[in-house]
Coordinates of C-alpha atoms and ligand atoms in Angstrom, one line a residue:
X860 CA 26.7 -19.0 26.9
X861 CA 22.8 -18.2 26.6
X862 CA 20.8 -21.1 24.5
X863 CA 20.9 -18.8 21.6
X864 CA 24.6 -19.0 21.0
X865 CA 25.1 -22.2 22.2
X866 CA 22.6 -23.2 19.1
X867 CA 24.6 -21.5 17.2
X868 CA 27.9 -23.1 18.1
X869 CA 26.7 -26.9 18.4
X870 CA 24.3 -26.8 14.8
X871 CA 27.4 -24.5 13.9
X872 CA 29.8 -28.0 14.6
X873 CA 27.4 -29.8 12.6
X874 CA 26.9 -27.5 10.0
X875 CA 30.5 -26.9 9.4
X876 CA 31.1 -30.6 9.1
X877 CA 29.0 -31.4 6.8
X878 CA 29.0 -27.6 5.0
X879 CA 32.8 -28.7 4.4
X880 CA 31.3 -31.7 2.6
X881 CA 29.9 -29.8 0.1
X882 CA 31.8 -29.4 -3.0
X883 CA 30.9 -24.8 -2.6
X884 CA 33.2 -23.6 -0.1
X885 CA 31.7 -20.0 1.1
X886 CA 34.9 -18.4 -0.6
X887 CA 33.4 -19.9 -3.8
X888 CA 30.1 -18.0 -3.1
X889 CA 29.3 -16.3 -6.0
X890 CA 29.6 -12.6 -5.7
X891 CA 25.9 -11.1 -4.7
X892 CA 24.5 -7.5 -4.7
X893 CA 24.2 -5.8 -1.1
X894 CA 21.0 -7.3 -0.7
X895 CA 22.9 -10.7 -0.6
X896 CA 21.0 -11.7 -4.2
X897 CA 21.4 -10.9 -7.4
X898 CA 18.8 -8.9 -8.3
X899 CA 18.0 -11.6 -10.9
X900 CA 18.9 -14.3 -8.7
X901 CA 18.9 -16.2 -6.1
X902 CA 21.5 -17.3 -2.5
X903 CA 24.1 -19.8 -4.6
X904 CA 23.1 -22.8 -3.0
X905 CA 19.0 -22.4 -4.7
X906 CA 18.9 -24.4 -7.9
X907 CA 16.7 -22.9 -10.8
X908 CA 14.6 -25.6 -12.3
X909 CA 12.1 -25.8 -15.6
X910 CA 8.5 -26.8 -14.1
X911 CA 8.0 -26.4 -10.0
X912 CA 8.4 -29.7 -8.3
X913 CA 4.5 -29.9 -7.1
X914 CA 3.0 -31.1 -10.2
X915 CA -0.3 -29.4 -11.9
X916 CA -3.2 -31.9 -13.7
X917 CA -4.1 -29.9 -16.7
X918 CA -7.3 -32.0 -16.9
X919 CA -8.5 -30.6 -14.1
X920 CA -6.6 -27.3 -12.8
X921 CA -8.7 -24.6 -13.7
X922 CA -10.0 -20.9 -12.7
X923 CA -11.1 -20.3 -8.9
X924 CA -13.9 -19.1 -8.0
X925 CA -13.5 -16.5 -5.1
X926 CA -16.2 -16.6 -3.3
X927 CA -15.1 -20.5 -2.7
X928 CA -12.6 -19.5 -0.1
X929 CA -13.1 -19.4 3.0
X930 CA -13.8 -16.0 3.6
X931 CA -16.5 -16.0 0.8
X932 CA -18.4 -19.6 2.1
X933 CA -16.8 -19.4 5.6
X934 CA -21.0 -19.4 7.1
X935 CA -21.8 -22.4 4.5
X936 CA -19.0 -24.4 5.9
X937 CA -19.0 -23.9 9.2
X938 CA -22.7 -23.4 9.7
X939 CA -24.5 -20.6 10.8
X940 CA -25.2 -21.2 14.1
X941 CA -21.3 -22.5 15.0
X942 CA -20.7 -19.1 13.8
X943 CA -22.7 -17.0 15.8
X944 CA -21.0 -19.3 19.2
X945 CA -17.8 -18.6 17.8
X946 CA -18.3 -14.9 17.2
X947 CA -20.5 -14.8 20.8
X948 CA -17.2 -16.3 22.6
X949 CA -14.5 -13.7 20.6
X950 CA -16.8 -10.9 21.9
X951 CA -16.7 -11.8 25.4
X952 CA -13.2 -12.9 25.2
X953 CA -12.5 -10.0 24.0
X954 CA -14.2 -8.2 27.0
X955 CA -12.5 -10.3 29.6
X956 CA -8.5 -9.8 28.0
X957 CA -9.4 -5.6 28.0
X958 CA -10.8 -6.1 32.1
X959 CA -7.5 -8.2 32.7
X960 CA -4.7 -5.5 30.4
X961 CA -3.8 -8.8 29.0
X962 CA -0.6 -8.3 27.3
X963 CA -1.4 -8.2 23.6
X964 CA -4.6 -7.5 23.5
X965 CA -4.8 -4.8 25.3
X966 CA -6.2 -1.3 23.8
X967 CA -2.5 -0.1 22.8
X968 CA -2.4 -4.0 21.6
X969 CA -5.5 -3.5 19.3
X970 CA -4.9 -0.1 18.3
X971 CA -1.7 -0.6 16.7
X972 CA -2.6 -4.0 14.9
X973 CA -5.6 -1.4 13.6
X974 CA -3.6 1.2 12.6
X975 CA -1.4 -1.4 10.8
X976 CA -3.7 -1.8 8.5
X977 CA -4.8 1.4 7.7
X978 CA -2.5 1.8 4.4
X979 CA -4.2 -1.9 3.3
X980 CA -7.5 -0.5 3.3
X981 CA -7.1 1.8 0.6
X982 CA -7.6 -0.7 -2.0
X983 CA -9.1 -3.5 -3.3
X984 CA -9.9 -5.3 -6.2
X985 CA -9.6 -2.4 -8.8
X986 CA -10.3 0.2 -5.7
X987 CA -8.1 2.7 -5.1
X988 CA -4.4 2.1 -4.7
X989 CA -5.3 -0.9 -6.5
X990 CA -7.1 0.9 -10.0
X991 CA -6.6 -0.7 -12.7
X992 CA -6.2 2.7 -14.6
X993 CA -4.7 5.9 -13.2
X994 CA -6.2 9.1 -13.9
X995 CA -3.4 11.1 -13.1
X996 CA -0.4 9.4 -14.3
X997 CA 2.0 11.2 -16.3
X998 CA 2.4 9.2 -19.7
X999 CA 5.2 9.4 -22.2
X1000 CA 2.5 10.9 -24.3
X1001 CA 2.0 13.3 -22.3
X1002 CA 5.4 14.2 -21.3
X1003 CA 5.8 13.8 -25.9
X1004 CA 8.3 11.4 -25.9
X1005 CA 7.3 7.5 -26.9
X1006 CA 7.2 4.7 -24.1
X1007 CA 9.9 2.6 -22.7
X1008 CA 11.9 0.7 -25.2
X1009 CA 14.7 -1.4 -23.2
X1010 CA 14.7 -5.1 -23.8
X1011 CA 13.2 -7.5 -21.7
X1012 CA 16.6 -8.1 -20.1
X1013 CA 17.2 -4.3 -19.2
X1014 CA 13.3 -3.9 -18.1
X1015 CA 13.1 -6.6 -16.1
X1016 CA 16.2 -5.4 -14.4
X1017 CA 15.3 -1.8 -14.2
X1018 CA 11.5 -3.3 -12.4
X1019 CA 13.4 -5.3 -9.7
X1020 CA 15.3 -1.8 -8.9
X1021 CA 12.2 0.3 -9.1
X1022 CA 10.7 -2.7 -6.6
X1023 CA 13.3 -3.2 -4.4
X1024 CA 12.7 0.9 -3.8
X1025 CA 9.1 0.6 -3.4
X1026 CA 9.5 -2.1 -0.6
X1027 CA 9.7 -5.5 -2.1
X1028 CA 12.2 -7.8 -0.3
X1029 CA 12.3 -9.9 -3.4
X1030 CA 11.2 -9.9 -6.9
X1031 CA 10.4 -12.4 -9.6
X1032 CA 8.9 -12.2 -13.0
X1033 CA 7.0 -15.2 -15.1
X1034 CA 4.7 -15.9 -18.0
X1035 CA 1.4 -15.3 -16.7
X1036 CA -0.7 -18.9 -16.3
X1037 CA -4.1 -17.5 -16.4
X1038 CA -5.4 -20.6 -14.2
X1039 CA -4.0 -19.0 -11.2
X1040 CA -6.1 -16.0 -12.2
X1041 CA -9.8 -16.0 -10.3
X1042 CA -12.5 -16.8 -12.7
X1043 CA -15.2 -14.7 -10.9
X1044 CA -14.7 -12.3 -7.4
X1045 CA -17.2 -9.4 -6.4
X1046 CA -19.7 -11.7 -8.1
X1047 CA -18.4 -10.5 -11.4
X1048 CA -16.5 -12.5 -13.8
X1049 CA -12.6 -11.6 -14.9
X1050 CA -12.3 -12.2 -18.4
X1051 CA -9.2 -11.6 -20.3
X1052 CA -9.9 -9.8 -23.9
X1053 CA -8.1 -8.3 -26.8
X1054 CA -8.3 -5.1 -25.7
X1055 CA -5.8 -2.2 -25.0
X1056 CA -7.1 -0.9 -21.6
X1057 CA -8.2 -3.0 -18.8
X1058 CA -12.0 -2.5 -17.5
X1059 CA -14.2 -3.3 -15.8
X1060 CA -18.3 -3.0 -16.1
X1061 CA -21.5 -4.2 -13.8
X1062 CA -20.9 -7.6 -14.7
X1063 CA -17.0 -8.0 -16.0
X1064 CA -13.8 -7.2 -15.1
X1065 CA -11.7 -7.1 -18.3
X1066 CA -7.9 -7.9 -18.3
X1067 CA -6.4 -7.1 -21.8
X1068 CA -4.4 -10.6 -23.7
X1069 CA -1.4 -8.9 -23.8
X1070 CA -0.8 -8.4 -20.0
X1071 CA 1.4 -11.5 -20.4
X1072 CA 3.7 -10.9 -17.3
X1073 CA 3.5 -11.1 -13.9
X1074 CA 5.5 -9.4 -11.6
X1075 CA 5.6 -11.7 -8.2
X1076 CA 7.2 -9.2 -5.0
X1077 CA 7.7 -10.4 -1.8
X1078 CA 7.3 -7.6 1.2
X1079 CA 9.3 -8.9 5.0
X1080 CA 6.7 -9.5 8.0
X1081 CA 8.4 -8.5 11.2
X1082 CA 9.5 -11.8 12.8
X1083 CA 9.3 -10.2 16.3
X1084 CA 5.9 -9.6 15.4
X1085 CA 4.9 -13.0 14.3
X1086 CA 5.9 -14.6 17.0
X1087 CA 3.7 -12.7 19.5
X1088 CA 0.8 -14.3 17.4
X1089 CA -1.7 -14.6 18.2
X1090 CA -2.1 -11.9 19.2
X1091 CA -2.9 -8.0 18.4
X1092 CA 0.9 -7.7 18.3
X1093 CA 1.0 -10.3 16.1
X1094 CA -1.6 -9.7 14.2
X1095 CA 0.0 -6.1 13.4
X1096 CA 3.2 -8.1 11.6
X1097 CA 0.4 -9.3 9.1
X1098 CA -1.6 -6.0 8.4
X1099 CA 1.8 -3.9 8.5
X1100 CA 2.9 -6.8 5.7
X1101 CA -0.1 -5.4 3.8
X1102 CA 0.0 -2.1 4.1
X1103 CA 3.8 -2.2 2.8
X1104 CA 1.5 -4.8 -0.3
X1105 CA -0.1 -1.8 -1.0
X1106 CA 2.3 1.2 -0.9
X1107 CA 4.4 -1.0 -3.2
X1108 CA 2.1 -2.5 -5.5
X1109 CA 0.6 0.9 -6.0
X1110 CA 4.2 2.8 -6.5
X1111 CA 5.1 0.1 -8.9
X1112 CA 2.3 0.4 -10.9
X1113 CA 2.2 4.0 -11.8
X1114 CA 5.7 3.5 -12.2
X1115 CA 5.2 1.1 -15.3
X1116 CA 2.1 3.2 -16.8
X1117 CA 4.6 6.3 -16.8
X1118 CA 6.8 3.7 -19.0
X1119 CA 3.9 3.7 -21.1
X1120 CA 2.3 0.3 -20.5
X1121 CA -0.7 -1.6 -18.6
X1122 CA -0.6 -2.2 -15.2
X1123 CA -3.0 -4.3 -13.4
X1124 CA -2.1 -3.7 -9.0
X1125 CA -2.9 -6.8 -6.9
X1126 CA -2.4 -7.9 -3.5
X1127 CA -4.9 -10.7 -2.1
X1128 CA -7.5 -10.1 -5.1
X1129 CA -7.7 -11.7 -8.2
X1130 CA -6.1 -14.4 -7.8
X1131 CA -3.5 -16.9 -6.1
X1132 CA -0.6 -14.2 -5.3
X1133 CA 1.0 -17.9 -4.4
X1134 CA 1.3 -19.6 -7.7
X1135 CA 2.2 -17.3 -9.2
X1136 CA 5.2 -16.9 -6.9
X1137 CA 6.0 -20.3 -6.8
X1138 CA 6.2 -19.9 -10.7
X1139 CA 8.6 -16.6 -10.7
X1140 CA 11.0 -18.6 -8.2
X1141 CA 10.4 -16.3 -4.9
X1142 CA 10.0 -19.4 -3.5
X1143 CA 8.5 -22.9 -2.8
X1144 CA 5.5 -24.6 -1.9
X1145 CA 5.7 -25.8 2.2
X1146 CA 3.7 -27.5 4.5
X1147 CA 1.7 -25.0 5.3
X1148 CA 0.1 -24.7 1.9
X1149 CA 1.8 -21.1 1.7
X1150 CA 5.4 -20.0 0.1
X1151 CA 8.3 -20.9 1.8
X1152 CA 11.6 -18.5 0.4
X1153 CA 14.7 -19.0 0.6
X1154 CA 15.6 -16.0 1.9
X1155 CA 12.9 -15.2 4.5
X1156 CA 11.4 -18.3 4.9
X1157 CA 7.5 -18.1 5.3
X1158 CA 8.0 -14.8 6.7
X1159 CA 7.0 -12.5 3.4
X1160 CA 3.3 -11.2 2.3
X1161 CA 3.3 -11.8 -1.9
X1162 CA 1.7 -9.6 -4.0
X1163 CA 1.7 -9.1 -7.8
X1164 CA 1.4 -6.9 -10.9
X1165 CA 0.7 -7.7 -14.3
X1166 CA 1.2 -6.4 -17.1
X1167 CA 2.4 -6.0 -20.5
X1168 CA 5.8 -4.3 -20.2
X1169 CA 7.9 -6.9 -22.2
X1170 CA 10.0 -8.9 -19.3
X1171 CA 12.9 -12.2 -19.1
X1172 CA 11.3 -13.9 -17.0
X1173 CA 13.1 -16.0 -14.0
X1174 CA 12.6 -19.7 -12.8
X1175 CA 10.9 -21.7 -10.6
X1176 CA 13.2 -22.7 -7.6
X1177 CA 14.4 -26.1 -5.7
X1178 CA 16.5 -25.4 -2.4
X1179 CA 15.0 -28.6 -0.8
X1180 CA 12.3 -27.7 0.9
X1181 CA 9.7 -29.4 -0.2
X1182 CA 12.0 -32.6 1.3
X1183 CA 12.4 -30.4 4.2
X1184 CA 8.4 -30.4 5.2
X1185 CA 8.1 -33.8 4.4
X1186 CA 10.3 -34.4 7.5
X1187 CA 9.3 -31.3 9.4
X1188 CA 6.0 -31.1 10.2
X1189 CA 6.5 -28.5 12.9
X1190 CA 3.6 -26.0 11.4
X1191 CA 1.1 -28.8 11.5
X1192 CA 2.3 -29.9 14.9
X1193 CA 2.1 -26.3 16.4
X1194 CA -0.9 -25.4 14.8
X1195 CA -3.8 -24.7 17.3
X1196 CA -6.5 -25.4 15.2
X1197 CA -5.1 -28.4 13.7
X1198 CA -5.8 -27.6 10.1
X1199 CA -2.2 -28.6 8.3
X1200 CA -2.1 -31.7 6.6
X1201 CA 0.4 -34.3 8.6
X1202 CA 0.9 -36.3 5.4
X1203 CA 4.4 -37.5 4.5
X1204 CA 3.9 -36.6 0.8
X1205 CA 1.9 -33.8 -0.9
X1206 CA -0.9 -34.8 -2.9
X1207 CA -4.1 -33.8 -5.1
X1208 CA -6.7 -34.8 -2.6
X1209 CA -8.5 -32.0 -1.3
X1210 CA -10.2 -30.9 2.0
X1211 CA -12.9 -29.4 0.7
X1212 CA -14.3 -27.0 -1.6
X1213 CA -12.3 -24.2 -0.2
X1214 CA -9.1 -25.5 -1.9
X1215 CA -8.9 -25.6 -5.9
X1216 CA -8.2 -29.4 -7.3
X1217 CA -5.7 -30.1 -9.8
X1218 CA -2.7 -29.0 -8.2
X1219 CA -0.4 -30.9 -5.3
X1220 CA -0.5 -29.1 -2.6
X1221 CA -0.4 -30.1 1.3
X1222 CA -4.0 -28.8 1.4
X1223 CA -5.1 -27.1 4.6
X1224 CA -8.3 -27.3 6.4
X1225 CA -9.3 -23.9 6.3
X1226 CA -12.6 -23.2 7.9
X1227 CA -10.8 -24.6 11.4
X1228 CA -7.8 -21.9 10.7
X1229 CA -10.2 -19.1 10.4
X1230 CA -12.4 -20.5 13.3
X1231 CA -9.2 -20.4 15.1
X1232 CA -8.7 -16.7 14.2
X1233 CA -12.1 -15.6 16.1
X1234 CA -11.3 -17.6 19.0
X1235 CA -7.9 -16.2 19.3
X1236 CA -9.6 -12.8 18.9
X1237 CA -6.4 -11.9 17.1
X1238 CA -6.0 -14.0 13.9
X1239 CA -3.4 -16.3 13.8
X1240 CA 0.6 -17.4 12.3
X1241 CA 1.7 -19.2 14.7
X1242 CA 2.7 -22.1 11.7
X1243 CA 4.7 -19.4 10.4
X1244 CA 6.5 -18.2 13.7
X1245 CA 7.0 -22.0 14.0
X1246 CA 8.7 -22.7 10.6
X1247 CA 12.8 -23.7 11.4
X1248 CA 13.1 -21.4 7.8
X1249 CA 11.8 -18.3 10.0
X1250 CA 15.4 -17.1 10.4
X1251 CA 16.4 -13.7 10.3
X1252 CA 20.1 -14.0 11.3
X1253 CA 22.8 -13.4 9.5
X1254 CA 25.4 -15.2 10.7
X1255 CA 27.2 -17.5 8.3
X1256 CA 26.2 -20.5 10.4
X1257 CA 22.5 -20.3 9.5
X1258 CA 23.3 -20.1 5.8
X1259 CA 25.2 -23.0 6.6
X1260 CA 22.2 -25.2 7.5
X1261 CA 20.3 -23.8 4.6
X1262 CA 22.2 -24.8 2.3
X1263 CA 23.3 -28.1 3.8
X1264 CA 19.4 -28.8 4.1
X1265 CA 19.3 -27.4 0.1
X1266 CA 22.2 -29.9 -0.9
X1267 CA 21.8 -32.9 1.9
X1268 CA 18.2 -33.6 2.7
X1269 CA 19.1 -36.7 5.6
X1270 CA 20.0 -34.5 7.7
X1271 CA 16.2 -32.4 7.6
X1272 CA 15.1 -33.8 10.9
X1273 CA 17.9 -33.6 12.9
X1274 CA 17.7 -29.7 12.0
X1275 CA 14.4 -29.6 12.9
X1276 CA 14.8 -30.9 16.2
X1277 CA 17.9 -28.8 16.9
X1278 CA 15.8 -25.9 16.2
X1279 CA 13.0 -27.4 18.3
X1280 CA 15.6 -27.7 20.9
X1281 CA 17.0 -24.7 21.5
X1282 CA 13.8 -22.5 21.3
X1283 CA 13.1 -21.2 18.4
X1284 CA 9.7 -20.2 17.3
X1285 CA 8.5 -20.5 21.0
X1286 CA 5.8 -17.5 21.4
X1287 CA 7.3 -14.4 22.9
X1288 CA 6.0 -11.6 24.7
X1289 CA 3.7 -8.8 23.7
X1290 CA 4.4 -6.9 26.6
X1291 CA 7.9 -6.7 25.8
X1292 CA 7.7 -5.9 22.6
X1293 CA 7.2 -2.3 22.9
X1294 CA 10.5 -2.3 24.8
X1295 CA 12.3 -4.0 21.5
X1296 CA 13.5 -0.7 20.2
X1297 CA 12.8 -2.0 16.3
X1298 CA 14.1 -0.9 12.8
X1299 CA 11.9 0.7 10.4
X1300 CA 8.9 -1.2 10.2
X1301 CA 9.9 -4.2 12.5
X1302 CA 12.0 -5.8 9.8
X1303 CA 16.1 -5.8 9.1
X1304 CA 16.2 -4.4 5.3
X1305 CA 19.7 -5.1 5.2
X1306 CA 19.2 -9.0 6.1
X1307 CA 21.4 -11.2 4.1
X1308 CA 24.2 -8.2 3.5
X1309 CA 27.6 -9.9 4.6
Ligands
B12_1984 C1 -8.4 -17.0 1.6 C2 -7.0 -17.0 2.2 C3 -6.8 -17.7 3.4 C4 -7.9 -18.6 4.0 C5 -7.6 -20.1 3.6 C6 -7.5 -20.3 2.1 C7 -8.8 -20.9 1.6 N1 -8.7 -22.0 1.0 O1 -9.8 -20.3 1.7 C8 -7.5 -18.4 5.5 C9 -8.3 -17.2 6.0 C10 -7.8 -19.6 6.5 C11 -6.0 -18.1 5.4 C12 -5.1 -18.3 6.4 C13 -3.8 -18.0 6.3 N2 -3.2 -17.3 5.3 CO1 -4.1 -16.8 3.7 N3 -4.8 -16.2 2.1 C14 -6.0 -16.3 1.5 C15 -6.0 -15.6 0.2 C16 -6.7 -14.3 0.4 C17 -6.7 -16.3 -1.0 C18 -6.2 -17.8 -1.2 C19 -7.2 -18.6 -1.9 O2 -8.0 -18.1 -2.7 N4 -7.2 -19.9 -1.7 C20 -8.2 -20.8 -2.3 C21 -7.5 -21.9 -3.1 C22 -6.8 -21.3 -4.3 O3 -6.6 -22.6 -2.2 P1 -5.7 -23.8 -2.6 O4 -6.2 -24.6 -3.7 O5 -5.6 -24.6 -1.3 O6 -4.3 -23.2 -3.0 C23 -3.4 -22.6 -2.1 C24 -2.0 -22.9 -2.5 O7 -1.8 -24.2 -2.8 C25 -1.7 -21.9 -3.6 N5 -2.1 -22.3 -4.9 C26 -3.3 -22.1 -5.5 N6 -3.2 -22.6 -6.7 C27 -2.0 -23.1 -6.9 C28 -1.4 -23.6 -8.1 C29 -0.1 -24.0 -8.0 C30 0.5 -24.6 -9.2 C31 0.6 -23.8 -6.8 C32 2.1 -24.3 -6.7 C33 0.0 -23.2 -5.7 C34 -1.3 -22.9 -5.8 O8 -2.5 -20.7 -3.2 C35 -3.5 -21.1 -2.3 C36 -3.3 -20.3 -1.0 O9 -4.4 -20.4 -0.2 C37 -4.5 -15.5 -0.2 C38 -4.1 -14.3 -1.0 C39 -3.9 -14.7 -2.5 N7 -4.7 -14.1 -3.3 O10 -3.2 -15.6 -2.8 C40 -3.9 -15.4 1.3 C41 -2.5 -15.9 1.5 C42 -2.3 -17.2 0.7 N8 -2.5 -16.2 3.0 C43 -1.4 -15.9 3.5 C44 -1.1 -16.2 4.9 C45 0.3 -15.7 5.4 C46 -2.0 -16.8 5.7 C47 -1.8 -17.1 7.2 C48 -0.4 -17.5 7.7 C49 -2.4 -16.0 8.1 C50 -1.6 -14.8 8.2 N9 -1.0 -14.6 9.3 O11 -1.5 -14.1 7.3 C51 -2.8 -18.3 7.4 C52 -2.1 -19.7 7.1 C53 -3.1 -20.8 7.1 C54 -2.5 -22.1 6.7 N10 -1.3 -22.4 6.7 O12 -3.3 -22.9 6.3 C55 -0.4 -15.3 2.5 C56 0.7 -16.4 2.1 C57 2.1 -15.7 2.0 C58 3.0 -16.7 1.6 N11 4.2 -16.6 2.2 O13 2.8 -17.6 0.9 C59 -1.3 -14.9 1.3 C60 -0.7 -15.0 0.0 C61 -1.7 -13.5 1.7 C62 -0.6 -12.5 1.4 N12 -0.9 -11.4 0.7 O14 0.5 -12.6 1.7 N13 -5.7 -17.6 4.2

């Protein structure tokens, strides 16, 4: 019996014991699609709750500024001159790995992690795949018919199909709250008018009132990907997750201006693709200052569209994890650059001005994690290869332990250190990872399918 299955048998004793303790038996499962959800819903063991559990202070949660993160101040925070070391060591680092054919970051390494991201590259914040208006979308005017008309039950339905198709591996929709929306990026501000047509001009980017909804999609990372990280292998899970942002944020888009509404494209622009998941229900808030799903675990990209299509909207979520990273811990313990926060609770306290106050967060130190990036040479996930909710089996006895850590919190660490035990999350090889012999795109579409 290889360490694999024997995890599975021993956590599968303790699962089943206390998995017959819960009042659901799996025969009680309610019935789900083939993508083991309903498309409006969620595994049976997720509870749908009012408000996320991480609280927001209206007093003080407001708009982002962009050019706040990391990426935008990352020379003002870490100083100039620790940057120009940092970037001075990743070049020569990079040198010796090529002169050793280090596994990973070799030139095959680096040119598929590049390639990966090709797709990505074609937009950006209302660029190209990611336009705010399309010049050659066929509208219902056009075609002399008038737009959509199904209620907001029936749309919202018939936009989880249409995103399922385009890519997403899960979908959720909510009432807009325009705090998570940036208050300024490309050194413009994003206003929101009462206009019909988004815009945008040399100093404003114009988002119409009635683009009330946002549409939250999740896209799967390869997990054998990930878990080369960091390196170029790993790094192409990430940019492969992007490039799959874009084909479907783009695709779902047009689809809803051929409806005859707005549709405003976004995948890291604009504002916190996070939140606004968090609010839709795709997922919870972890450790790791990042969404956690149900489903996937950490291991999903989220994107978004808004827009003005008419849509029920779905819940915020609570399958127990935020009790789950209390206990846990294994991101922050894992991580390289020691950036996660190793704080029992969650709290409002920021690290800096990176991070926007008025919401509870386990708030990261970010400038270290994207240090860390250039001296890896390969960016970085190892806090999400590490995460016990990076599963992608399908056996029965891993939905087991999620929902007996959903429904019976005490026993959070002992999972945790099972997991621990019995290797999961350990790094793997990039050599071997050509040799895998993957499904489309590195990830298991059907996952979750009985
Ligand atoms: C900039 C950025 C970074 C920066 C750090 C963020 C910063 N403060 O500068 C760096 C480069 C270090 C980084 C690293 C990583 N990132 Co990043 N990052 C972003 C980006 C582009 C913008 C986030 C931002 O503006 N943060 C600044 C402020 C808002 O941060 P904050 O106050 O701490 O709030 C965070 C959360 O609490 C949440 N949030 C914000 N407001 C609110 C309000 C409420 C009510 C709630 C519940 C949550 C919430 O969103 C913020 C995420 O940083 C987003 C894309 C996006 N548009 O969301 C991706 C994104 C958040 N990153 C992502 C990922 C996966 C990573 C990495 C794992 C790297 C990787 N392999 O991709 C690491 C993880 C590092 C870690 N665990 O700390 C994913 C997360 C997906 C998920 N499952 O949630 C995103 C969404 C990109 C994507 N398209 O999928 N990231």
């Amino acid at each position: 019996m290889n360490r694999r299955d024997f995890f599975k048998f021993g956590l599968g004793g303790t699962g089943l014991a206390v998995g017959g303790s819960l009042a659901t038996s799996f025969d009680k499962i309610p019935s789900s699609n083939s993508n083991g959800q309903n498309i409006h819903g969620q595994p049976w063991w997720v509870k749908k709750i009012e408000k996320p559990k991480l609280a927001i202070d209206d007093e003080v949660y407001s708009r982002f500024n962009s050019r706040n993160n990391v990426f935008g101040s990352f020379r003002r925070y870490y100083g100039i001159d620790n940057m120009k070391e940092l970037m001075r060591r990743s070049r020569e680092k990079t040198k010796k790995y090529y002169k050793e054919s280090r596994p990973g970051y070799r030139l095959e390494d680096r040119a598929l992690a590049d390639a990966a991201w090709v797709i990505s590259r074609l937009g950006g914040l209302n660029r190209g795949t990611r336009s705010w208006i399309s010049q050659n979308v066929t509208t219902p005017e056009k075609r002399g018919v008038s737009k959509y008309k199904g209620n907001p039950d029936e749309a919202a339905r018939m936009i989880k199909a249409a995103a399922r198709y385009f890519g997403a591996a899960t979908v959720g929709v909510t009432i807009l709250d325009r705090r998570h929306i940036n208050a300024k990026e490309r050194g413009k501000n994003i206003l929101f008018e009462p206009v019909d047509e988004p815009s945008e001009n040399e100093e404003k980017l114009v988002i119409p009132d009635k683009c009330k909804y946002a549409i939250s999609l999740s896209v799967q990372m390869s997990l054998e990907n990930i878990q080369c990280s960091p390196t170029a292998i790993g790094s192409a899970g990430s940019a492969m997750g992007y490039s799959r942002c874009e084909f479907l944020v783009a695709g779902l888009a047009q689809f809803i201006r051929g409806l005859g509404y707005v549709a405003i494209p976004s995948v890291n622009d604009l504002g916190s693709s996070v939140a606004i998941a968090v609010d839709a229900g795709l997922g919870e808030l972890g450790r790791t200052n990042r969404v956690i799903t149900p489903d996937f675990g950490p291991m999903v990209r989220v994107c978004k569209v808004l827009t003005d299509l008419p849509l029920a909207v779905d819940k915020p979520i609570d399958f127990g994890l935020l009790e789950f990273c209390k206990v846990c811990k294994r991101c922050a313990e894992e991580c390289p650059s020691n950036c996660l926060s190793f704080d029992d609770e969650p709290g409002f306290e920021v690290k800096g001005e990176w991070n926007n106050p008025g919401h509870e967060a386990w708030f990261e130190n970010a400038p270290k994690c994207l240090a860390y990036w250039r001296e890896s040479t390969s960016g970085c996930s190892i806090c999400l290869a590490v995460c016990p909710w990076s599963k992608k089996d399908k056996t029965i006895i891993h939905e087991i332990v999620k929902a007996t850590s959903a429904k019976i919190p005490a026993l959070d660490g002992l999972f945790t250190s099972m997991d621990e035990a019995f290797g999961y999350g350990r790094q793997k090889s990039a050599g071997k990872w050509w040799h895998l012999d993957l499904p489309e795109y590195g990830i298991d579409t059907t996952r979750g399918k009985g």
